[in-house]
Amino acid sequence: MELGQMQGRLAEYTRSLYMEGILDAQFLQLQQLQDESNPDFVVEVVSLFFEDSEKLLNDIARALDQQSVDFKRVDAHVHQLKGSSASVGAQRVKDACVAFRNCCEEQNVEGCLRCLQQVKQEHYLVKNKLETLFRLEQQIVAAGGSVPMAEMTF
Amino acid sequence: MENGFSSPRNDSFPAGLRVLVVDDDPTWLKILEKMLKKCSYEVTTCGLARDALNLLRERKDGYDIVISDVNMPDMDGFKLLEHVGLEMDLPVIMMSVDGETGRVMKGVQHGACDYLLKPIRMKELRNIWQHVFRKKILEIRDIEGHESFEGIQISRNGSDLSDDGHMFCGEDMTSVKKRKDFDNKHDEKDFGDHSSAKKHRVVWSVDLHQKFVKAVNQIGFDKVGPKKILDLMNVPWLTRENVASHLQKYRLYLSRLQKESDLKASFGGIKHSDMHLKDPAGSFGLQSSINTNQNDVANGRYQFSAHKLFGQDVDVKILEGDLKGIFSEHMPDTKKTLNADNPDPQETSSQMSFDHSFASLGSEVNYEAFDCRIWSEAPKIELKREHKPLLQLEDGFSQLPPCAPEHHVKIDKLHPVPSVTSGLSLTARDVSGPIKNEPLYAEYQSNRVSHVSPKKCESFPVQSKSHMVVNHQSYESVSTAISSMKPQGFNLSCITDFDYSQRNLKASDSTLAPFNETACLLQGDFHNKYFGLPNIEFTGCNDPSFLAEIPVHWHDTLTSDYECPLDPTEYSIFDQGLFIA
C-alpha cells in the first residue's frame, strides 16, 4: 500500500474511533502534546495506562470475589480506573466506570460483577483499537511518511 | 534561586515556574509532566504524597506551586493540601476526575487556590502561574506595608500636610514606584522569611486611639511628638514607630478637616442637593456618585474607598454639622451616636437625601466601626502613600456592628473624624504607591485633582446592592463613626468584626475581582499586567485560603487590591459613606 493510502486509512480509522465514542478529545490532546522531543509520547502514555488499568481490573475482580465485599475498596479502585481512562481519552471505559460506581453505591455484588464485565469489555475494545492505530502509524513512519496530526472536525 | 518572580517585569515570566505534581496515577503524571513542560514550566513529579512532602521540606524554596490529585492511596489530597499550606505556604491546586461540588468545596475550604477537573486542558495549566503571582503580590504588599509604611509616612509627612492631597499621586508615584521596586526586590529575597514572620500590626482600637488623642491634646497639638505621646499613653507594647505613623495620619486627617471646612456644603451635594451641607461644591463627590456606580462600589471599590476615607478631609466638616441628619435616617445606631451633639438627627431633607443613599447601603453601617477601622490600620498601611487609610477602612467595615453603639456622635467635635472623602481622594493618590495597582491610582489622581469626583456618591449606593453590602455598611458605619467621633479620635472598637468583614470580603471576592480588573483595566496601566489580574479568576479560587491565611493583613490586602479598581466613582461613594457615618 502506498504512503498516501496508508495515511488516508489512518485518518479514517482515527475518525471512526472518535465518532464511535471510543476515544474522546483527551486523546487528541495527547497527540497534540507529542512533538520531536517526544515522538513516542502517545504510545508511552497509552502503554502506561494499560499496564495500570490491567492491574486495577485484577484488583477489582479480586475484591468482588471476597466473601464479604468491601465496596468502598472496590469503589476506590473504580474511581482510579475512571481517572486513568480519562487521562488517555478512553471515553467508553470511563463511562462504564461511572456506571460501575453507581453499582458500588448500591452495594450490589451482582450488579458490580456485571459492571466489571462491561468495563472489561470496553477496556479490551479500546486496547485493540489503539493497537491497530499504532500499528498503522508505525507502518506509515516505516514507509518514510509522517503521521498526520489528527484534527477534530466533528 | 531565580525563578522568574523576583522581578515581575521579567519577560520570561512565567516560564521556569517550578511545579511539583503529585498524583498516584502514573499515566496522569506523565501527561501532566508533558503538559507543564510545554508551558515552559519546570516540573517535578511525585507518585506519593509523602514523597512530595519530603521533597518540599527538603527544599523549602524549591517550588513555586504544587498540583495535587485529590485521591491518593497514602494520604488524602486534602491533608497534603493542608500541610503544604501550613508548612510551606505555597499555592496548591487540586485535581480530580470528580467534580462534585462538595469535593470542590472541600478543596477550597482546605485552602486550595484552585480545583481543576480532569481531564485537564492545556490552557488551564498555562494559567496556574497567576496563583503564584497573586501570592507574591499579597506578600509583597504585606511586607511593604509593614516595612515601608513608616518610612513613607515620615518622608511624606511634609508634603502630605502641605498639599491638599491631590498632588500626591503625581509626585509620589514615581518615588513610590521606585521605592516599591526596590522593596519588591528586597522583599523577594526575603519571601521565605516573610511569609512566616509577619510583622505584628498595631490595631488602633477605639480605646487606644482615644488614649492617643488624649495624649495629643494634653501635650498640645503643636508640641506633640511621638515620643511624648508614647510616654503619656503608657501602653507598654506600643512602639514609637507605631505612634509616629499614627500621628502622621492623624495630622493629615486634621489638616484635611480644616481645609475642607467648606466641604460640608458640598456634602449636601450628594445626589440630593437639598442636603444642607454648606458647600454644594460637591468636592466630595458624594452627591452625584451615589447614583451611578453602585456596582463599582459594591464590589469592593467600596472597600478601597473606605480606606481612603481615612485620608479624606472632607468628612469632618460635613460630618460635623450636616451629617447628623443623614446618619440618623439609615442607621438608628449611628444616628444616636452621631447625634449626640446634634439636637436633630432626623431632620432636614438633606438628611433624607443623604440617608437615601445610605439606606441603600444598609442599615447596619456602623460608622463607628468604620472609624475604628480607619485608625486601627493606620499604622499598618502598606501603601506607601496614603493607602494606609484604606486598610483602616477595611477594618472599619468589618467592625461595624460592634462599634455602632459605642460612639456617641459629637458631630461638632468631629474634627478628628477623618474626612473620609478626602481620604478617598487621597487614596487615589496614594494608591500609586506600593501596590501594583499604582497606575490606577495615578490616573485616578489626575482625575481627582480637582476633587472627589461626583461619582463617588454613586458608588456608594451600589455597595448596598451587592453582597459587598457588608462592606458598605461598614463603610457607612465608618462614616458615621467618623462623624460621631469624639474629638479624641476614632472609635476604634471595630477590631472585632474583622472576621466579619473578612468573610464578607471573601464573599465579595468574586465581585470584587471583576471590578478590580475593570478598574485596573480602565486605568489602563501597565501595572495591571503585572498585577496578574487578567484572569481574575476569583470565582475559581476565591482564595478563601489566601484570605484565611492573611486574616491579619486582610485589610491590607484588600486595600491594596482594591486600590486599583478604585476610580473616582468609588471615591465619591466613599465620601458619601464618610458622611453618612
Coordinates of C-alpha atoms in Angstrom, one line a residue, chain A residues 24 26-27 29-30 45-46 48-49 80-90 94, chain B residues 25-29 31 97 118-120:
Chain A
D24 CA -12.6 11.5 23.2
Q26 CA -8.3 13.9 25.5
F27 CA -6.7 11.5 23.2
Q29 CA -4.8 16.4 23.2
L30 CA -2.3 13.7 23.9
V45 CA 1.2 7.1 27.8
V46 CA -1.2 4.5 26.4
L48 CA 1.3 3.1 30.9
F49 CA -2.4 3.2 31.0
Q80 CA -8.9 5.3 40.0
L81 CA -9.7 3.5 36.8
K82 CA -12.0 6.2 35.8
G83 CA -9.3 8.8 36.3
S84 CA -6.9 6.8 34.3
S85 CA -9.1 6.1 31.4
A86 CA -10.0 9.8 31.3
S87 CA -6.3 10.5 31.0
V88 CA -6.0 8.7 27.7
G89 CA -9.4 9.6 26.4
A90 CA -10.8 6.1 26.7
K94 CA -14.7 6.0 31.7
Chain B
D25 CA -1.8 7.6 38.7
P26 CA 1.4 7.2 36.6
T27 CA -0.5 7.9 33.4
W28 CA -1.6 11.3 34.6
L29 CA 1.8 12.1 36.0
I31 CA 0.7 13.5 30.9
V97 CA -11.8 13.5 37.8
K118 CA -9.6 16.0 34.9
P119 CA -9.0 15.8 32.0
I120 CA -7.1 19.0 32.3

